[in-house]
Amino acid sequence: MLPGDFGQAILGQRALPETVAAFRKELGLDQPAYIRYLDWVGGILTGDFGQSFSGRNSSGMDRSRTVMDLLDQRLKNTLFLATMTALVAVPLSLFLGITAALYRNSLYDRVINATTLTTISTPEFFVAYILILFFSSLWGIFPSLANVDPRDTFDERLYKTILPALTLTLVIVAHMMRMTRAAIINLLASPYIEQARLKGISSAQVILRHALPNAWAPIATVIAFNLAYLVVGVVVVEVVFVYPGVGQLMVDAVRTRDIPVVQACAVIFAGTYIILNLIADIIGIITNPRLLHPR
Amino acid sequence: MNNKQKGDILLEMKDVVIDGFSDDRWHEIIKGIDLTIRRGEVIGLIGESGAGKSTLGKAAMGFAQPGCRLTSGSIIFDSQELMTQPEKQKRKLWGSKIAYVAQSAAASFNPAHRLIDQTTESGIRHGLMTKQDAQADAIELYRAMQLPEADTIGFRYPHQVSGGQLQRAMTAMAMTSRPELIIFDEPTTALDVTTQVEVLASMRDAVAKFNTAAIYITHDLAVVAQMADRIMVLRYGETMEEAETTKMLKNPSHEYTKSLWSVRSIEKKATTSTDKILEVNNVSAAYGKNLNVLHDIKISVPRRKTVALVGESGSGKSTIARVVTGLLPANAGEVLFNGEPLPAALSGRSTKQLQKIQMIYQMADTAMNPRHTVGEIIGRPLEFYLGLKGEAKETRIIELLEMIELDESFFDRLPGELSGGQKQRICIARALAAEPELIICDEVTSALDQIVQEGILKLLLKLQNDLGVSYIFITHDIATVRAISDEIVVMLEGKVIEQGMKDEIFSPPHPEYTELLLSSVPEMDPNWLTELLKKRATG
């Protein structure tokens, strides 16, 4: 349960208890928890996330917006950033992971490992500011603000989003790349890998044809984990680049005790995790002939 | 081109030295071996585990096993020096001129691809065949290897066919590019004897048909006798003896060669007793809610005697052990111990009942806590069942160590510091510590070398003599059965085919399955397989 109360927060410390009570009554906060919960679930099932608390004025006009309305553009922005990052980061980490496994323990492998470990060990806001320093302040190639607007064209949007996407890529590549490398190397001791080598198959083919198909399940799990992070965990990067995403919305809502918005964000975040993990599990099943083709 | 005739030298290994890396340094594991193979010739490499057979076999391809390096000497295959050739060059030979058949086909087929894609892979990759030709050829080879449903079996995944079929598919895979040399690395070791016969026969036919030279690696002299023209005995990376097969079998000159089939020399006179320590009456059992894996089992174990449970893998031998020990409660029937019924489930049994039945497992490695010292491992049942503590416990542990022919210096050692045979001895001591009346030995010698096996079997016989314990001895190895048992139970598909005294079971007439099982056990006679197949064909 979130501590604090919206009525108290909005009306301030000096508000009269009666005013607070009246305000709570208007918002339905005086109802017992289970009724409010059932109302809320009922609403969600019919596609209604409710009305935001902010913008209400108990004495004047109601300028509040529906939660759906608030979320709409924010969610699109978040998904845009996540998709853009994923399209760069996932192929990049697979490529790096596979080549690192192929040339394991070589200089190449060590350089890649060291670099990705450095970027993942550095706090993301720091990575973000470093990128801003070089790419906007010093060289002026990309804007430091990613305040996208619904009226932006696709190209403008892309251009504004490059630095946040790059920051996130640097943050998530290490995890996926190292898992790909580890999952493949783990399999290289298998008898069937030795058999493939003894059939005269080249090292690259051994990894691509014989190791990788058996490594998809763990790799998919880690990819799903990181993609979920792109949707739910990027608030720091959003703040640095002033990017209007769901993360910022949720933090603002928490600050103002705007419960309906917080709830809606939580549902979206949880749903993202569940759906992505479900996809990872499905990939794990369809890449395993033992599960797909029972005896 | 006159160099492709039978009898010409195909592979010549001279003074080959191979190092292996362990304990932070390089050790010589192959110490200067010469080996010559002529076209169309099959040579058998035989020796115990750790003798360097596999390492040498792979070195014949110019392949250094992971953790090994080819140090010196020369390996000339078809006038190419493989010792110094870069891997890229050697890869052109692998899978085209030289092929490898691994011990465990189940592990050596990639689970992610269909059999036929793996069979044809080397032919296609080396540019020898188009995909269509390769597939048609693979199907022909499956047929030649007598695989059932040859037309379609290739389109299954490895987990969808049996172990024996996989092993044959692997030989077919080796044959696709019609290699000049095949290395068979213990290809039948993981198979049941009845399956082994068929696989051996089809491998021998294939080798003869395509006039392929082969190196056949095994630890089983009787098997190698069927396959090889010449046999080479290896020990600790050195050649002990090399001779024509018939000559070596008739007259092995080296002491070590003689000792290789020494298990066969243990003879025990079978006796029985009417005093039954254990009776299993009409027991049926299943795992979970599945179909029964044991059907109406009725066996008995005479006091102070050994009953051997024989049968193929999957015949329910180990399941009986689980029912007797209470790990798997039976669905029906009863188990009488000393005439009294035992509660079906482990949880229903008293400490006394648990104490009197002990078990020894196949894998001594996994049956012991690697972080406990030998003293703790043996001391645990002493404390738990007999309440021994301090001095008394220590004295008893040392007594037990002496009983298994080890000394007190082992007291503080960890399992990781022991050899395979010593580990199994510790497991025996742990079972004995509880002072049991019945010990169930589940394939206790299967993972051990012949000579170590002999030691363990002799120890078990001696302990029976001194302490009067009874054994249920689960095994698929008929030689072991001959060595140790008084009575034999033959099992097939969860049913008892017959139970009787050893001499009765081993002398005809047999029920059909016992006949099949016994006749499938390879004999030293090099003509055994040929004769057997002839006999089976005429029925």
mmCIF file of C-alpha atoms in Angstrom, chain B residues 176-368:
data_model
loop_
_atom_site.group_PDB
_atom_site.id
_atom_site.type_symbol
_atom_site.label_atom_id
_atom_site.label_comp_id
_atom_site.label_asym_id
_atom_site.label_seq_id
_atom_site.Cartn_x
_atom_site.Cartn_y
_atom_site.Cartn_z
ATOM 1 C CA THR B 176 28.082 -41.328 -46.165
ATOM 2 C CA SER B 177 31.270 -39.970 -47.634
ATOM 3 C CA ARG B 178 32.710 -43.485 -48.108
ATOM 4 C CA PRO B 179 35.728 -42.772 -45.908
ATOM 5 C CA GLU B 180 38.917 -44.733 -46.175
ATOM 6 C CA LEU B 181 39.278 -44.988 -42.421
ATOM 7 C CA ILE B 182 36.659 -45.129 -39.675
ATOM 8 C CA ILE B 183 37.443 -44.787 -36.001
ATOM 9 C CA PHE B 184 34.956 -46.673 -33.843
ATOM 10 C CA ASP B 185 35.301 -45.412 -30.265
ATOM 11 C CA GLU B 186 33.585 -47.955 -27.994
ATOM 12 C CA PRO B 187 30.503 -47.909 -30.215
ATOM 13 C CA THR B 188 28.638 -50.695 -28.414
ATOM 14 C CA THR B 189 29.682 -50.132 -24.812
ATOM 15 C CA ALA B 190 26.494 -48.317 -23.900
ATOM 16 C CA LEU B 191 24.215 -50.940 -25.466
ATOM 17 C CA ASP B 192 22.522 -54.036 -24.093
ATOM 18 C CA VAL B 193 24.064 -57.329 -25.174
ATOM 19 C CA THR B 194 21.089 -58.288 -27.305
ATOM 20 C CA THR B 195 21.267 -54.960 -29.161
ATOM 21 C CA GLN B 196 25.042 -55.125 -29.321
ATOM 22 C CA VAL B 197 24.943 -58.247 -31.481
ATOM 23 C CA GLU B 198 22.857 -56.568 -34.172
ATOM 24 C CA VAL B 199 24.932 -53.393 -34.142
ATOM 25 C CA LEU B 200 28.200 -55.309 -34.315
ATOM 26 C CA ALA B 201 26.933 -57.361 -37.232
ATOM 27 C CA SER B 202 25.785 -54.359 -39.240
ATOM 28 C CA MET B 203 28.996 -52.453 -38.552
ATOM 29 C CA ARG B 204 31.088 -55.397 -39.643
ATOM 30 C CA ASP B 205 29.089 -55.810 -42.833
ATOM 31 C CA ALA B 206 29.370 -52.141 -43.680
ATOM 32 C CA VAL B 207 33.117 -52.104 -43.167
ATOM 33 C CA ALA B 208 33.531 -55.221 -45.322
ATOM 34 C CA LYS B 209 31.184 -53.968 -48.036
ATOM 35 C CA PHE B 210 32.973 -50.677 -48.618
ATOM 36 C CA ASN B 211 36.396 -52.110 -47.912
ATOM 37 C CA THR B 212 36.998 -49.475 -45.245
ATOM 38 C CA ALA B 213 39.900 -49.605 -42.869
ATOM 39 C CA ALA B 214 38.953 -49.177 -39.233
ATOM 40 C CA ILE B 215 40.296 -48.658 -35.757
ATOM 41 C CA TYR B 216 38.000 -50.364 -33.284
ATOM 42 C CA ILE B 217 38.410 -49.114 -29.709
ATOM 43 C CA THR B 218 36.931 -51.103 -26.828
ATOM 44 C CA HIS B 219 37.699 -52.530 -23.412
ATOM 45 C CA ASP B 220 35.964 -55.801 -24.256
ATOM 46 C CA LEU B 221 38.268 -58.438 -25.700
ATOM 47 C CA ALA B 222 35.411 -60.649 -26.818
ATOM 48 C CA VAL B 223 33.889 -57.809 -28.859
ATOM 49 C CA VAL B 224 37.143 -56.820 -30.450
ATOM 50 C CA ALA B 225 37.774 -60.436 -31.373
ATOM 51 C CA GLN B 226 34.701 -60.330 -33.623
ATOM 52 C CA MET B 227 35.698 -57.132 -35.369
ATOM 53 C CA ALA B 228 39.453 -56.873 -35.666
ATOM 54 C CA ASP B 229 42.086 -58.511 -37.827
ATOM 55 C CA ARG B 230 44.790 -57.344 -35.476
ATOM 56 C CA ILE B 231 44.697 -56.308 -31.824
ATOM 57 C CA MET B 232 46.849 -53.826 -29.979
ATOM 58 C CA VAL B 233 46.794 -53.741 -26.184
ATOM 59 C CA LEU B 234 47.379 -50.358 -24.549
ATOM 60 C CA ARG B 235 48.174 -49.523 -20.962
ATOM 61 C CA TYR B 236 49.183 -46.164 -19.464
ATOM 62 C CA GLY B 237 49.779 -44.823 -22.970
ATOM 63 C CA GLU B 238 52.145 -47.580 -24.037
ATOM 64 C CA THR B 239 51.762 -50.584 -26.304
ATOM 65 C CA MET B 240 51.797 -53.786 -24.277
ATOM 66 C CA GLU B 241 51.330 -56.224 -27.082
ATOM 67 C CA GLU B 242 50.280 -56.300 -30.704
ATOM 68 C CA ALA B 243 49.351 -59.407 -32.690
ATOM 69 C CA GLU B 244 46.936 -61.039 -35.102
ATOM 70 C CA THR B 245 43.581 -61.581 -33.404
ATOM 71 C CA THR B 246 43.619 -65.375 -33.478
ATOM 72 C CA LYS B 247 47.181 -65.486 -32.263
ATOM 73 C CA MET B 248 46.602 -63.111 -29.375
ATOM 74 C CA LEU B 249 43.508 -64.923 -28.168
ATOM 75 C CA LYS B 250 45.200 -68.278 -28.294
ATOM 76 C CA ASN B 251 48.439 -67.204 -26.812
ATOM 77 C CA PRO B 252 48.587 -63.809 -25.127
ATOM 78 C CA SER B 253 52.220 -63.267 -24.281
ATOM 79 C CA HIS B 254 51.975 -60.344 -21.910
ATOM 80 C CA GLU B 255 50.887 -60.751 -18.286
ATOM 81 C CA TYR B 256 48.666 -57.696 -18.586
ATOM 82 C CA THR B 257 46.806 -59.058 -21.573
ATOM 83 C CA LYS B 258 46.065 -62.222 -19.632
ATOM 84 C CA SER B 259 44.725 -60.234 -16.700
ATOM 85 C CA LEU B 260 42.270 -58.410 -18.943
ATOM 86 C CA TRP B 261 39.825 -61.267 -18.873
ATOM 87 C CA SER B 262 40.504 -62.325 -15.338
ATOM 88 C CA VAL B 263 36.916 -61.712 -14.101
ATOM 89 C CA ARG B 264 36.010 -64.693 -16.093
ATOM 90 C CA SER B 265 38.318 -66.666 -13.840
ATOM 91 C CA ILE B 266 36.323 -66.143 -10.624
ATOM 92 C CA GLU B 267 34.264 -69.252 -10.091
ATOM 93 C CA LYS B 268 31.801 -69.650 -7.329
ATOM 94 C CA LYS B 269 30.061 -72.893 -6.541
ATOM 95 C CA ALA B 270 26.365 -72.179 -6.438
ATOM 96 C CA THR B 271 24.492 -73.355 -3.367
ATOM 97 C CA THR B 272 21.086 -72.538 -2.061
ATOM 98 C CA SER B 273 19.139 -72.613 1.144
ATOM 99 C CA THR B 274 15.499 -73.017 2.009
ATOM 100 C CA ASP B 275 15.763 -70.285 4.628
ATOM 101 C CA LYS B 276 14.520 -67.229 2.744
ATOM 102 C CA ILE B 277 15.581 -63.823 3.972
ATOM 103 C CA LEU B 278 13.439 -61.942 1.473
ATOM 104 C CA GLU B 279 10.333 -62.906 -0.440
ATOM 105 C CA VAL B 280 8.692 -60.647 -2.972
ATOM 106 C CA ASN B 281 5.166 -61.879 -3.612
ATOM 107 C CA ASN B 282 3.110 -60.806 -6.629
ATOM 108 C CA VAL B 283 4.381 -57.252 -6.551
ATOM 109 C CA SER B 284 3.306 -54.703 -9.144
ATOM 110 C CA ALA B 285 4.584 -51.146 -9.201
ATOM 111 C CA ALA B 286 4.395 -47.992 -11.275
ATOM 112 C CA TYR B 287 5.998 -44.562 -11.304
ATOM 113 C CA GLY B 288 3.384 -41.957 -10.546
ATOM 114 C CA LYS B 289 0.108 -42.668 -12.256
ATOM 115 C CA ASN B 290 1.732 -44.309 -15.272
ATOM 116 C CA LEU B 291 1.332 -47.874 -16.408
ATOM 117 C CA ASN B 292 2.861 -50.570 -14.251
ATOM 118 C CA VAL B 293 6.544 -51.159 -14.863
ATOM 119 C CA LEU B 294 6.588 -54.257 -12.681
ATOM 120 C CA HIS B 295 4.003 -56.941 -13.257
ATOM 121 C CA ASP B 296 3.237 -59.570 -10.647
ATOM 122 C CA ILE B 297 6.851 -60.084 -9.571
ATOM 123 C CA LYS B 298 7.584 -63.144 -7.473
ATOM 124 C CA ILE B 299 11.161 -63.741 -6.367
ATOM 125 C CA SER B 300 12.917 -64.884 -3.233
ATOM 126 C CA VAL B 301 16.385 -64.486 -1.780
ATOM 127 C CA PRO B 302 17.900 -67.323 0.270
ATOM 128 C CA ARG B 303 19.862 -66.356 3.389
ATOM 129 C CA ARG B 304 23.634 -65.907 2.905
ATOM 130 C CA LYS B 305 23.270 -66.303 -0.850
ATOM 131 C CA THR B 306 23.454 -64.088 -3.891
ATOM 132 C CA VAL B 307 20.581 -63.626 -6.285
ATOM 133 C CA ALA B 308 21.474 -61.947 -9.560
ATOM 134 C CA LEU B 309 18.804 -59.907 -11.345
ATOM 135 C CA VAL B 310 19.601 -59.957 -15.056
ATOM 136 C CA GLY B 311 17.944 -58.173 -17.929
ATOM 137 C CA GLU B 312 18.247 -55.322 -20.414
ATOM 138 C CA SER B 313 17.996 -51.699 -19.438
ATOM 139 C CA GLY B 314 14.352 -50.887 -18.841
ATOM 140 C CA SER B 315 13.475 -54.403 -17.769
ATOM 141 C CA GLY B 316 12.629 -53.271 -14.226
ATOM 142 C CA LYS B 317 15.678 -54.534 -12.315
ATOM 143 C CA SER B 318 16.344 -51.302 -10.468
ATOM 144 C CA THR B 319 12.639 -50.797 -9.862
ATOM 145 C CA ILE B 320 12.595 -54.029 -7.858
ATOM 146 C CA ALA B 321 15.419 -52.620 -5.744
ATOM 147 C CA ARG B 322 13.365 -49.469 -5.181
ATOM 148 C CA VAL B 323 10.344 -51.519 -4.113
ATOM 149 C CA VAL B 324 12.358 -53.685 -1.711
ATOM 150 C CA THR B 325 14.019 -50.663 -0.102
ATOM 151 C CA GLY B 326 10.664 -48.872 0.112
ATOM 152 C CA LEU B 327 11.688 -45.939 -2.097
ATOM 153 C CA LEU B 328 8.843 -46.841 -4.442
ATOM 154 C CA PRO B 329 5.802 -48.292 -2.672
ATOM 155 C CA ALA B 330 4.295 -51.198 -4.585
ATOM 156 C CA ASN B 331 0.745 -51.000 -5.953
ATOM 157 C CA ALA B 332 -0.002 -54.585 -5.098
ATOM 158 C CA GLY B 333 1.636 -57.583 -3.483
ATOM 159 C CA GLU B 334 3.837 -57.827 -0.424
ATOM 160 C CA VAL B 335 7.485 -57.937 0.517
ATOM 161 C CA LEU B 336 8.397 -60.344 3.356
ATOM 162 C CA PHE B 337 11.653 -59.783 5.201
ATOM 163 C CA ASN B 338 12.653 -62.593 7.559
ATOM 164 C CA GLY B 339 9.108 -63.863 7.155
ATOM 165 C CA GLU B 340 7.500 -60.610 8.254
ATOM 166 C CA PRO B 341 5.761 -58.216 5.880
ATOM 167 C CA LEU B 342 7.547 -54.908 5.334
ATOM 168 C CA PRO B 343 5.499 -51.708 5.159
ATOM 169 C CA ALA B 344 5.399 -50.669 1.525
ATOM 170 C CA ALA B 345 6.620 -47.110 1.983
ATOM 171 C CA LEU B 346 9.899 -45.996 3.454
ATOM 172 C CA SER B 347 8.157 -43.758 5.958
ATOM 173 C CA GLY B 348 6.248 -46.686 7.427
ATOM 174 C CA ARG B 349 9.350 -48.714 8.239
ATOM 175 C CA SER B 350 11.120 -48.842 11.589
ATOM 176 C CA THR B 351 14.769 -47.902 11.955
ATOM 177 C CA LYS B 352 15.529 -51.580 12.529
ATOM 178 C CA GLN B 353 13.904 -52.533 9.243
ATOM 179 C CA LEU B 354 15.764 -49.776 7.424
ATOM 180 C CA GLN B 355 19.028 -50.847 8.975
ATOM 181 C CA LYS B 356 18.818 -54.446 7.820
ATOM 182 C CA ILE B 357 18.478 -53.627 4.124
ATOM 183 C CA GLN B 358 21.254 -51.506 2.638
ATOM 184 C CA MET B 359 22.064 -50.455 -0.872
ATOM 185 C CA ILE B 360 25.185 -49.872 -2.986
ATOM 186 C CA TYR B 361 24.900 -47.839 -6.166
ATOM 187 C CA GLN B 362 26.431 -47.916 -9.622
ATOM 188 C CA MET B 363 27.924 -44.444 -9.463
ATOM 189 C CA ALA B 364 29.998 -44.315 -6.289
ATOM 190 C CA ASP B 365 30.863 -40.754 -7.274
ATOM 191 C CA THR B 366 27.358 -39.425 -6.957
ATOM 192 C CA ALA B 367 26.389 -41.664 -4.042
ATOM 193 C CA MET B 368 28.767 -39.895 -1.666
#
